[in-house]
CSV table of C-alpha atoms and ligand atoms in Angstrom, one decimal:
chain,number,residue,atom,x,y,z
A,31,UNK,CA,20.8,-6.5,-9.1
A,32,UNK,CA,18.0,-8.6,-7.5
A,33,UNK,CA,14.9,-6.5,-6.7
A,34,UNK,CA,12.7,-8.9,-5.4
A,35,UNK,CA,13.0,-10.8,-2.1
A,36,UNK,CA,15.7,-14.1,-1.8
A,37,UNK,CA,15.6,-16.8,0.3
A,38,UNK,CA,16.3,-15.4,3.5
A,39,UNK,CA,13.7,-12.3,3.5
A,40,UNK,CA,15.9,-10.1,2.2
A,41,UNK,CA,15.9,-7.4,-0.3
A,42,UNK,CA,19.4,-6.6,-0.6
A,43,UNK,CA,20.4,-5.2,2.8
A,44,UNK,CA,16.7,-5.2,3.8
A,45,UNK,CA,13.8,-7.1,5.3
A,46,UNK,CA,14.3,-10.6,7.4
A,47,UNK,CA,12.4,-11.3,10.1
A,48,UNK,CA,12.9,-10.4,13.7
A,49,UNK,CA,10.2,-11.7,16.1
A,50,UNK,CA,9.5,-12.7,19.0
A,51,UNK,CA,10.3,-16.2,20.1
A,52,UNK,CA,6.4,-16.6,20.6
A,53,UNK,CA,5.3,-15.9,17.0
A,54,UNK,CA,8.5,-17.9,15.7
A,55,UNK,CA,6.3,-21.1,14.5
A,56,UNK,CA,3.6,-19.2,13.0
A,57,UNK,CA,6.5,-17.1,10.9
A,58,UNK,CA,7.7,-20.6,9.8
A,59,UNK,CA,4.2,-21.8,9.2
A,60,UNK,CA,3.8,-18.5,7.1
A,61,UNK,CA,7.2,-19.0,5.2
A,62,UNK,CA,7.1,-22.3,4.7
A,63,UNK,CA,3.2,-22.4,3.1
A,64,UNK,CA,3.0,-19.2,1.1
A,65,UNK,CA,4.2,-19.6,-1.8
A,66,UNK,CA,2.6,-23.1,-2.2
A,67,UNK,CA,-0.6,-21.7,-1.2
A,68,UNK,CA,-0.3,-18.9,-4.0
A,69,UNK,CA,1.1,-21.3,-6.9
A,70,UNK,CA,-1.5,-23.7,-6.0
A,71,UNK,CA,-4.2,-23.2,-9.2
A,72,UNK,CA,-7.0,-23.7,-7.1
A,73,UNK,CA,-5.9,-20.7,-4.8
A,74,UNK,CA,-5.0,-18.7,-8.0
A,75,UNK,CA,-8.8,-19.7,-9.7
A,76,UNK,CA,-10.4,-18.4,-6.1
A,77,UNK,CA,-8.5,-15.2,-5.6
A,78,UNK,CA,-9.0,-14.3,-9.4
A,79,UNK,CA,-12.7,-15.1,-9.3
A,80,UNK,CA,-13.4,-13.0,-6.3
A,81,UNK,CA,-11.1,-10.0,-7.5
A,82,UNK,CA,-13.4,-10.1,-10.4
A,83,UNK,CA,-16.7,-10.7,-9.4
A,84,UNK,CA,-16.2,-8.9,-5.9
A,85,UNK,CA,-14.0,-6.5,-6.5
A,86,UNK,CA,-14.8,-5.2,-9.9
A,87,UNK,CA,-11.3,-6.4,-11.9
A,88,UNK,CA,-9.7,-5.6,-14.1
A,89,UNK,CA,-9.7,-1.8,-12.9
A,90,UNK,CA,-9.2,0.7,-16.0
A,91,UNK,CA,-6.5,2.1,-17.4
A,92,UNK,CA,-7.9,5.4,-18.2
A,93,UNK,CA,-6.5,7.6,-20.8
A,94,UNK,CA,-6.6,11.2,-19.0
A,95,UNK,CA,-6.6,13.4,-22.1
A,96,UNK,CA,-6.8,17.2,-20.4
A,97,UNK,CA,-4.6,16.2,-17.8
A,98,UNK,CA,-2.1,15.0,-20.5
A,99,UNK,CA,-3.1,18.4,-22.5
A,100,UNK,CA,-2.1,20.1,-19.6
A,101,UNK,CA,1.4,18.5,-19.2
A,102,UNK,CA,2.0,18.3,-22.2
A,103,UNK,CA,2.6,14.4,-22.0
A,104,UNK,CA,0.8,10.9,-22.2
A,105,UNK,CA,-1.0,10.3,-18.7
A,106,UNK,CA,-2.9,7.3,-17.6
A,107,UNK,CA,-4.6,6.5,-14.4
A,108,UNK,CA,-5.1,3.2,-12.7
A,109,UNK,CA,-7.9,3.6,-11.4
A,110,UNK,CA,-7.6,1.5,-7.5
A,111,UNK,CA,-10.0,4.0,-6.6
A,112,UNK,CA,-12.7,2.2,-8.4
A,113,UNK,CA,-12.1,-1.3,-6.5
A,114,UNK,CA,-15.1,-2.1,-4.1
A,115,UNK,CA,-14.5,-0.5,-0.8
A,116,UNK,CA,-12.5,2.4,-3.0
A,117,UNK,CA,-8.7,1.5,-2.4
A,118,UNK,CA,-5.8,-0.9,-3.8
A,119,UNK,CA,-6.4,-2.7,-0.1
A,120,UNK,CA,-9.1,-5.0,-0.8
A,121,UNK,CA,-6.4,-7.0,-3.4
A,122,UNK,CA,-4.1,-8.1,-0.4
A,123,UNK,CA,-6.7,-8.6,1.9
A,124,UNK,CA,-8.7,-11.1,-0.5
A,125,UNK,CA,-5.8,-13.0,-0.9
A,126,UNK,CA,-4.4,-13.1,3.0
A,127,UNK,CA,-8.2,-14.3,3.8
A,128,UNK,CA,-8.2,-16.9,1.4
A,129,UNK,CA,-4.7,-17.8,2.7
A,130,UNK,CA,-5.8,-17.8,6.2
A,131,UNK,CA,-8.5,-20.2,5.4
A,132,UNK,CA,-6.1,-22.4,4.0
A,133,UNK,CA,-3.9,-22.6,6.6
A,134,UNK,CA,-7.1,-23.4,9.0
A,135,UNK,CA,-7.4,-20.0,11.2
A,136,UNK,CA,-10.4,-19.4,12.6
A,137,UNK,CA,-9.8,-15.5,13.5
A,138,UNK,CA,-8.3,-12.2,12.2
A,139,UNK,CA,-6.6,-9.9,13.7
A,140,UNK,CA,-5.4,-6.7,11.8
A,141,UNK,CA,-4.1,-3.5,12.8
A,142,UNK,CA,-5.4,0.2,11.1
A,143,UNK,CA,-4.1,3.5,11.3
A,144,UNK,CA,-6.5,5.8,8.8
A,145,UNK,CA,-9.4,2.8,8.7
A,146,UNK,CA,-9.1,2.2,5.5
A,147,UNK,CA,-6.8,-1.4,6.1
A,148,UNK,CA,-9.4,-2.1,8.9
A,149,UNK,CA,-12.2,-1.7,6.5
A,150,UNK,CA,-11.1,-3.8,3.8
A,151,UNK,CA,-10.0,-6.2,6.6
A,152,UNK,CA,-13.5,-6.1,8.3
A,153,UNK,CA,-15.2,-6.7,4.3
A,154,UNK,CA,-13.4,-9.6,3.4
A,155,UNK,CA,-13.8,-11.1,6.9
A,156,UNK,CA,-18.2,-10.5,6.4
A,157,UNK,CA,-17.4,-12.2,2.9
A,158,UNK,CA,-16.1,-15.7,4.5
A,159,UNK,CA,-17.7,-15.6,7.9
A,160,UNK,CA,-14.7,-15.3,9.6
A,161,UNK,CA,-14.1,-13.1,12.9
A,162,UNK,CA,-12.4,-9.9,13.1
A,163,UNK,CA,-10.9,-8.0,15.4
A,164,UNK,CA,-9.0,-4.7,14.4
A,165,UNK,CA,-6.5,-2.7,16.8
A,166,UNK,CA,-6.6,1.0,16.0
A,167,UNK,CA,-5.2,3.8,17.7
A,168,UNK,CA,-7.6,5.8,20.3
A,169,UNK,CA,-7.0,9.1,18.6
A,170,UNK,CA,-7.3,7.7,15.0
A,171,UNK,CA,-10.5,6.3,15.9
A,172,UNK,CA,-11.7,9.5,17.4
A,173,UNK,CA,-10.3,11.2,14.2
A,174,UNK,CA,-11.4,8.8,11.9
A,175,UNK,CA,-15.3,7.8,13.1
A,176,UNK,CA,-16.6,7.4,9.5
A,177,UNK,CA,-14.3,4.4,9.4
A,178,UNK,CA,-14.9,3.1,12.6
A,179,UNK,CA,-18.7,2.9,12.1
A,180,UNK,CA,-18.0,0.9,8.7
A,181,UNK,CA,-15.9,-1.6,10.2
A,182,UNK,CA,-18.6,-2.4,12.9
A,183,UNK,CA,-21.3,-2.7,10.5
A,184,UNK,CA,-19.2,-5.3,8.6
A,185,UNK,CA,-19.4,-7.2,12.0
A,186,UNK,CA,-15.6,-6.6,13.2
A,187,UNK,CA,-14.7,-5.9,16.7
A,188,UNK,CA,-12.5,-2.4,17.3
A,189,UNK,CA,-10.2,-2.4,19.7
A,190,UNK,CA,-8.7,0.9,20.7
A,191,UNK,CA,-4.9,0.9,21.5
A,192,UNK,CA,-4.0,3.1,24.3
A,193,UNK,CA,-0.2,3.1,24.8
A,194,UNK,CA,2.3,5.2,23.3
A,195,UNK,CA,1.2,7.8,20.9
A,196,UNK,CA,-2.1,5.8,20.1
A,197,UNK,CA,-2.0,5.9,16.6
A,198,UNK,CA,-1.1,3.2,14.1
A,199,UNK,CA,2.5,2.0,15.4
A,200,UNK,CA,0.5,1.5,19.1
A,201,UNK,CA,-2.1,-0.5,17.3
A,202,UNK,CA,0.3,-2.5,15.2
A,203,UNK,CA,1.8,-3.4,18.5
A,204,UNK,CA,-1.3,-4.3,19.8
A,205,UNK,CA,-1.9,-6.4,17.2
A,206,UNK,CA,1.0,-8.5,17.6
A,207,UNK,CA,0.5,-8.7,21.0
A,208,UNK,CA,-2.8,-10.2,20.9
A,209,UNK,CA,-1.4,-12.5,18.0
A,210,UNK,CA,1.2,-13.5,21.1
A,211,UNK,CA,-1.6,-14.4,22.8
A,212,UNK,CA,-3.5,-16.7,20.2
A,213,UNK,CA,-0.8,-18.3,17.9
A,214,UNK,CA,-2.8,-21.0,16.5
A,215,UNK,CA,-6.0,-20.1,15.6
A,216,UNK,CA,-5.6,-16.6,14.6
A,217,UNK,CA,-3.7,-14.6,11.4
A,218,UNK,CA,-2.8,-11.3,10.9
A,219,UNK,CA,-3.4,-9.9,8.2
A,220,UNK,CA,-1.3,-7.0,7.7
A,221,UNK,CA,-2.3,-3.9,5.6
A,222,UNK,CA,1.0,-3.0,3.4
A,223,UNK,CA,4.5,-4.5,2.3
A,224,UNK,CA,6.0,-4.3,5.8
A,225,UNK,CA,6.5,-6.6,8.8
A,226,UNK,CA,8.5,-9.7,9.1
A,227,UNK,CA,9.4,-11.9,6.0
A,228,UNK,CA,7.1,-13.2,4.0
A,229,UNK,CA,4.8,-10.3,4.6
A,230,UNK,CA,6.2,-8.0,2.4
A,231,UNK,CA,7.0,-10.5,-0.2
A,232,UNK,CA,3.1,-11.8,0.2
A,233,UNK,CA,1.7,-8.3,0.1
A,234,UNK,CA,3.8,-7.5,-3.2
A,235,UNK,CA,2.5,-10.5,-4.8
A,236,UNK,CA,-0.9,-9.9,-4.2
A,237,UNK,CA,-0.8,-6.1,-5.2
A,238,UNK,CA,1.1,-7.1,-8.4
A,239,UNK,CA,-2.4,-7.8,-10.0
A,240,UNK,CA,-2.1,-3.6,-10.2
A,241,UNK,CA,1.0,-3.9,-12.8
A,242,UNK,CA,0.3,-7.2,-14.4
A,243,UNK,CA,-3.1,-5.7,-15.4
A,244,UNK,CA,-1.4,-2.2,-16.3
A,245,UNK,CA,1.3,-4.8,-19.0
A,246,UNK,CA,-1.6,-5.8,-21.4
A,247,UNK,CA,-4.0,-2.7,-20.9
A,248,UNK,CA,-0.9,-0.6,-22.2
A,249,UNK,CA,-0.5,-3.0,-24.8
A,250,UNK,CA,-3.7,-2.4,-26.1
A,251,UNK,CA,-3.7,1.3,-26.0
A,252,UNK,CA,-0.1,2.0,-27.2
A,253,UNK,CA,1.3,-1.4,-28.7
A,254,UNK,CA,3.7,-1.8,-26.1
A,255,UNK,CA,3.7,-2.7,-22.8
A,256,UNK,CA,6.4,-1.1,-20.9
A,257,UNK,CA,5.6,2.9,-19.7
A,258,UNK,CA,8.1,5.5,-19.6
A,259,UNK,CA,7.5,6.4,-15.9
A,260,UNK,CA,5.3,4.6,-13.2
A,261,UNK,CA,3.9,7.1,-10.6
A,262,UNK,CA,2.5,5.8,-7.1
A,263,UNK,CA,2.4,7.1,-3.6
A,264,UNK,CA,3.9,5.2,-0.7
A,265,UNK,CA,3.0,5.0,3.0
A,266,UNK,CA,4.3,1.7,3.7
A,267,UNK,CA,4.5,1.0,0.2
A,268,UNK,CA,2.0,-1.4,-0.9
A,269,UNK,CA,0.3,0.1,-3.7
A,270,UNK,CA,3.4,1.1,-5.1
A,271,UNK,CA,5.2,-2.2,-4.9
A,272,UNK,CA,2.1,-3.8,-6.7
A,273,UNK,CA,1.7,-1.0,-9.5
A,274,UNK,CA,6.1,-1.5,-9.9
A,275,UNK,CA,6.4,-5.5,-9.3
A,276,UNK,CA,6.7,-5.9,-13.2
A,277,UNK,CA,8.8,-3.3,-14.1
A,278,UNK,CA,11.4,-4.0,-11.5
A,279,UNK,CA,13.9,-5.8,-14.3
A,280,UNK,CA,13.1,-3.3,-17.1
A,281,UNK,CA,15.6,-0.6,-16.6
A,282,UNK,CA,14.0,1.3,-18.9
A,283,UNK,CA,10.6,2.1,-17.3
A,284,UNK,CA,11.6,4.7,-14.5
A,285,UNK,CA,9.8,4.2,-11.3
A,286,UNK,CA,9.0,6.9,-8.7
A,287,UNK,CA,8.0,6.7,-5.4
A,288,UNK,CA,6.3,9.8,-3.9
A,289,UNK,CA,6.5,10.2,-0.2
A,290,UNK,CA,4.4,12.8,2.1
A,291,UNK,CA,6.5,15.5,3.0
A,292,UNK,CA,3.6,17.2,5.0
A,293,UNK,CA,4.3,20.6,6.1
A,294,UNK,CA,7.6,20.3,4.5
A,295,UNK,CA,11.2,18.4,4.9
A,296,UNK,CA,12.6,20.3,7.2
A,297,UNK,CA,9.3,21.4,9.3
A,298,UNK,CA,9.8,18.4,11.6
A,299,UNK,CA,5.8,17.7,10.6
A,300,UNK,CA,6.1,15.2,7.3
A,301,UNK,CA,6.5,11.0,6.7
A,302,UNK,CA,9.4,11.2,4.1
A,303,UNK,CA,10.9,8.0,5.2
A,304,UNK,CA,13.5,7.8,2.6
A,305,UNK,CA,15.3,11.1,3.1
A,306,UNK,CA,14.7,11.3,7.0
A,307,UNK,CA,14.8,7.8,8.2
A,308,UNK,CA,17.8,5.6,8.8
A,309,UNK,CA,17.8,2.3,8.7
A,310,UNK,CA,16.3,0.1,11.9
A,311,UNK,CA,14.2,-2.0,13.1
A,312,UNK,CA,10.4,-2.1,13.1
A,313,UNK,CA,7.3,-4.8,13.3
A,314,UNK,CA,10.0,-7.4,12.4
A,315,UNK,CA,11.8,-6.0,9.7
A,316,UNK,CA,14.9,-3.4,8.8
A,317,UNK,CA,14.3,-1.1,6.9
A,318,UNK,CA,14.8,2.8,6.6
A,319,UNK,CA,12.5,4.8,9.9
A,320,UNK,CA,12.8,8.1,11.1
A,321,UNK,CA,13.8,7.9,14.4
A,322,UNK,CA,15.2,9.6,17.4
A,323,UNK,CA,19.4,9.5,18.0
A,324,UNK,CA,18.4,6.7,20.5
A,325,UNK,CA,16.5,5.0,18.3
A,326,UNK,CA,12.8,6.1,19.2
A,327,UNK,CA,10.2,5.7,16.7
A,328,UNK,CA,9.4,9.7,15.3
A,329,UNK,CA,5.8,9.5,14.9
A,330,UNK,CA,5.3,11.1,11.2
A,331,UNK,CA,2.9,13.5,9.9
A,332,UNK,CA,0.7,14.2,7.0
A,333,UNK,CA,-2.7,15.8,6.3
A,334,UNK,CA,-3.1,12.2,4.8
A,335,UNK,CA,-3.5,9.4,7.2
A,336,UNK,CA,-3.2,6.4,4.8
A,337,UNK,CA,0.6,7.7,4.2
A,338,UNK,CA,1.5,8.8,7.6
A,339,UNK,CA,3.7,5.5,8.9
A,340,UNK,CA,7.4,6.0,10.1
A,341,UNK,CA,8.5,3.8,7.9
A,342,UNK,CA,9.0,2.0,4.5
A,343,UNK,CA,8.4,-1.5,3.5
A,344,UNK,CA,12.2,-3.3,2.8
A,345,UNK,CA,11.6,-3.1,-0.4
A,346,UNK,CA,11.5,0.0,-0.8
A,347,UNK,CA,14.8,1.1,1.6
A,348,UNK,CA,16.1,-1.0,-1.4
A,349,UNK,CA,14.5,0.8,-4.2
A,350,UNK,CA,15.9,3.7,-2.5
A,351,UNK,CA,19.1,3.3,-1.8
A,352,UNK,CA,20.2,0.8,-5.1
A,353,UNK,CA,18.8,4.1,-7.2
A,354,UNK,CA,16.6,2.0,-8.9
A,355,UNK,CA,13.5,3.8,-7.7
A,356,UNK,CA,13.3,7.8,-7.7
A,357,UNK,CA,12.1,9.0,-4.7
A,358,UNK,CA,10.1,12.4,-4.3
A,359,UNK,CA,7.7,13.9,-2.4
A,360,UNK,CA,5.4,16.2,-2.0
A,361,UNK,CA,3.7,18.6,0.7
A,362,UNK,CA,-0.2,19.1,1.9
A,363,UNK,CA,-0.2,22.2,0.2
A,364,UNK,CA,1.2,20.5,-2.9
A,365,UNK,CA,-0.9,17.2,-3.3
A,366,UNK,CA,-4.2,19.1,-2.1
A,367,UNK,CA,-4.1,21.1,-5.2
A,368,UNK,CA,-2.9,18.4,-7.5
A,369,UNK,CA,-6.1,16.8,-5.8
A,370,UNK,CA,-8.0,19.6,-7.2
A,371,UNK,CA,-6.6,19.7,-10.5
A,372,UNK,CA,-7.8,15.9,-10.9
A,373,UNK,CA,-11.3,17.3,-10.3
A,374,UNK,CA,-11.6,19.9,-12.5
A,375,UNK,CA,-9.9,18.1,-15.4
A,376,UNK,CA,-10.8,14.6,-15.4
A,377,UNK,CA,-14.1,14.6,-13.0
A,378,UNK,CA,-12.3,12.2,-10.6
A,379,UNK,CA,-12.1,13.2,-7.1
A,380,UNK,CA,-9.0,10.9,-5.6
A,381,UNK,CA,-7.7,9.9,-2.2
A,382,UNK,CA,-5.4,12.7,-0.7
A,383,UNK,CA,-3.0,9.7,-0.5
A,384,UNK,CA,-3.2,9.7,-4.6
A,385,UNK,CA,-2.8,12.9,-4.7
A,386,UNK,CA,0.8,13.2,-3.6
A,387,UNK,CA,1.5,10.8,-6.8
A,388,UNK,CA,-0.6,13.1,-9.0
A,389,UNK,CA,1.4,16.1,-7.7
A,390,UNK,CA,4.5,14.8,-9.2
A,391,UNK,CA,3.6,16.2,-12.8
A,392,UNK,CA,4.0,19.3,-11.5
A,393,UNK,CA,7.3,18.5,-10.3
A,394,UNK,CA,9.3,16.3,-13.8
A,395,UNK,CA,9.1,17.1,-17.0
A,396,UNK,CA,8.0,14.9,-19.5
A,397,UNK,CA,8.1,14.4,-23.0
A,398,UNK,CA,4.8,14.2,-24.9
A,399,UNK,CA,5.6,11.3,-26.6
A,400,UNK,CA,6.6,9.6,-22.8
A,401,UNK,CA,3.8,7.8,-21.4
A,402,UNK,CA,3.2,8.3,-17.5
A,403,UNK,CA,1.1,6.1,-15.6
A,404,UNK,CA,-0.1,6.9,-12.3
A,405,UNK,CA,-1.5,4.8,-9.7
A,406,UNK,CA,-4.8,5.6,-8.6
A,407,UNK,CA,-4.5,4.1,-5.3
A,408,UNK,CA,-7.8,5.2,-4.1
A,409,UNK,CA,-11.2,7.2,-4.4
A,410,UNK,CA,-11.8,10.7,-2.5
A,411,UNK,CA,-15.0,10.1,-0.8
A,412,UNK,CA,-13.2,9.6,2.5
A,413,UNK,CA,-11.4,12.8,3.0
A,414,UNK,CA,-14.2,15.0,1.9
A,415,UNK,CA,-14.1,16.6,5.2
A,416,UNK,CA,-10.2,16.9,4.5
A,417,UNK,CA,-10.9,18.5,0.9
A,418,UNK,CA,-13.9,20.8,2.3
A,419,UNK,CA,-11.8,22.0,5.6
A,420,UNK,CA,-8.6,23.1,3.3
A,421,UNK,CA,-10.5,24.9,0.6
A,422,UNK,CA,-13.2,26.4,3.0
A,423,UNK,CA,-15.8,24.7,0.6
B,643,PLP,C1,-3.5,3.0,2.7
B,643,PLP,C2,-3.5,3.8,1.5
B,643,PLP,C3,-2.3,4.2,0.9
B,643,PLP,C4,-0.9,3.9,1.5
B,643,PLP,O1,-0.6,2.6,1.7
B,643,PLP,P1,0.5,1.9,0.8
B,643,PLP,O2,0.7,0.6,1.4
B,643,PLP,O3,1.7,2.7,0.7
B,643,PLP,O4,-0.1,1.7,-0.6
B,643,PLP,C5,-2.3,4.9,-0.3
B,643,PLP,N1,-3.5,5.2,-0.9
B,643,PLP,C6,-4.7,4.8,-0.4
B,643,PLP,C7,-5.9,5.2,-1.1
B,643,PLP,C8,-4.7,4.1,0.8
B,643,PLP,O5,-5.9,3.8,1.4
């Protein structure tokens, strides 16, 4: 079994790349330059320098001993949260700009649901000099104003989508709209391992600095580099496929997704993509989506807006359906404490979006002499008014 992408975009039954007949040559362009552009060493000294001079790479692989006491087990954190701009983002976004530069466009475009994609979008873009334009949802930018203000410090230009439900699947199709409209001088970066082939393939790559760095800080601490279990969250699945990417062929590390089940399964108010969706269509791929009888996109919930996207990345429908991923999830109520728990045991105050990974523990029992490592994906500081709201603080 084949877990990464083949020839044709596809991950297993997943993935390809259906656009429209207007973006066809820069999907060709895209497909036909990546991988050169990545392998090139020049590109690979760039993107390595910045991620460690800009960014703040390698990020630690933190032994979390009263969280482990407290399981009973061997925990460790990669800590994404300590990344500059406080997510996993910034590592695909470095390496699209640098890509974009290479293939000679002159202006980004990116879509942003939470903020957090458009900031990180809007940094690296202030970094080159480059223009920026984001597409966001008009009520995620009323509901997410923090963001919004950082993006147009950086210098970017925010563009409120109006149609549909205006959030992130409006602005996405914004996005590709304008991208209709500009073909030659513009890319897209996109924010996680979805879209049109190679996107997800390209985002993966990038992100897999997460797991390649997690293979010889493991070594160091346990003399080995291969974990038991590998914890990370998934919105649209990007953190996840980077913090997995090179495990995929070791059976023996076990790999678990953690979707947001929001108020609950069956409360009609949750993003768990997996077990609602089937598969479909969306922004160019198939994959697994929760949608209507007819096909409508079911806009998702959770009381975590990096995680609330109606769909996985291909990848991931594979992961899911070949068995070779676990996929769990785990509601507001649940992650919001595990959030908590982080906080008074380690002194780490993560994402919300983190904190559906971190709720896992609660969930599988481990063995103490297993070793668990959880993907960080990001820092808390944003959802303070999240965290103070729920627990009235
Ligand atoms: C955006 C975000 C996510 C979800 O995106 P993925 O592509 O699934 O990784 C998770 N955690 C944080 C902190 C985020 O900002």
């Amino acid at each position: 079994m084949n877990y990464h992408v083949d020839e044709k975009g596809y991950y297993g039954n997943f993935g390809g790349s259906f656009v429209p007949e207007m973006l066809y040559p820069n999907m060709i362009e895209l497909q036909e330059n990546y991988l050169k552009i990545m392998n090139d060493p020049s590109f690979k000294e760039e993107f390595q320098k910045l991620l460690k001079d800009y960014v703040g790479r390698p990020s630690p692989l933190y032994f979390a001993q009263r969280l482990s006491q407290k399981y009973n087990t061997k925990i460790y954190l990669k800590r994404e949260d300590l990344n500059h701009t406080g997510a996993h983002k910034i590592n695909n976004t470095i390496g699209q700009i640098l890509l974009a530069k290479r293939l000679g466009k002159q202006r980004i475009i990116a879509e942003t649901g939470a903020g957090q994609h458009g900031v990180a979008t809007a940094t690296v873009c202030a970094l080159m000099g480059i223009e920026c334009t984001v597409y966001m949802g008009e009520i995620d930018i009323a509901r997410q104003a923090p963001n919004v203000a950082r993006m147009k410090m950086l210098g970017a230009k925010v563009v409120p989508a109006i149609s549909g439900s205006k959030t992130l699947k409006d602005a996405t199709n914004e996005a590709i709209r304008a991208w209709i409209n500009n073909p030659v001088d513009t890319h897209y970066i996109i924010g996680s391992v979805v879209g049109f082939h190679p996107y997800p393939d390209m985002v993966a790559r990038f992100q897999s600095i997460i797991s390649e760095e997690i293979k010889w800080q493991l070594q160091e601490h346990e003399g080995t580099p291969y974990p038991d279990y590998v914890i990370a969250c998934v919105g649209g699945g990007s953190n996840a496929s980077g913090a997995f990417y090179h495990f995929l062929e070791y059976k023996n590390v076990n790999l678990i997704a953690v979707e947001a089940a929001g108020k609950g399964i069956d409360s009609g108010a949750s993003a768990a993509t997996s077990i609602l969706g089937k598969e479909g269509i969306i922004h160019g791929s198939k994959t697994m989506l929760m949608q209507t009888k007819d096909g409508q996109i079911i806009e998702p919930y959770s009381i975590s807006a990096g995680l609330d996207y109606p769909g996985v990345g291909p990848q991931h429908a594979h992961l899911f359906t070949s068995g070779r991923a676990e996929f769990l999830n785990a509601t507001d109520d649940e992650a919001m404490q595990a959030g908590l728990e982080l906080c008074k045991l380690e002194g780490i105050i993560p994402a919300i979006e983190s904190s559906h990974a971190l709720a896992v523990l609660n969930k599988k029992a481990f063995k103490p002499q297993e070793v668990v490592v959880v993907n960080l994906s990001g820092r808390g500081d944003k959802d303070l008014n999240t965290y103070i709201e729920y627990f009235n603080l």
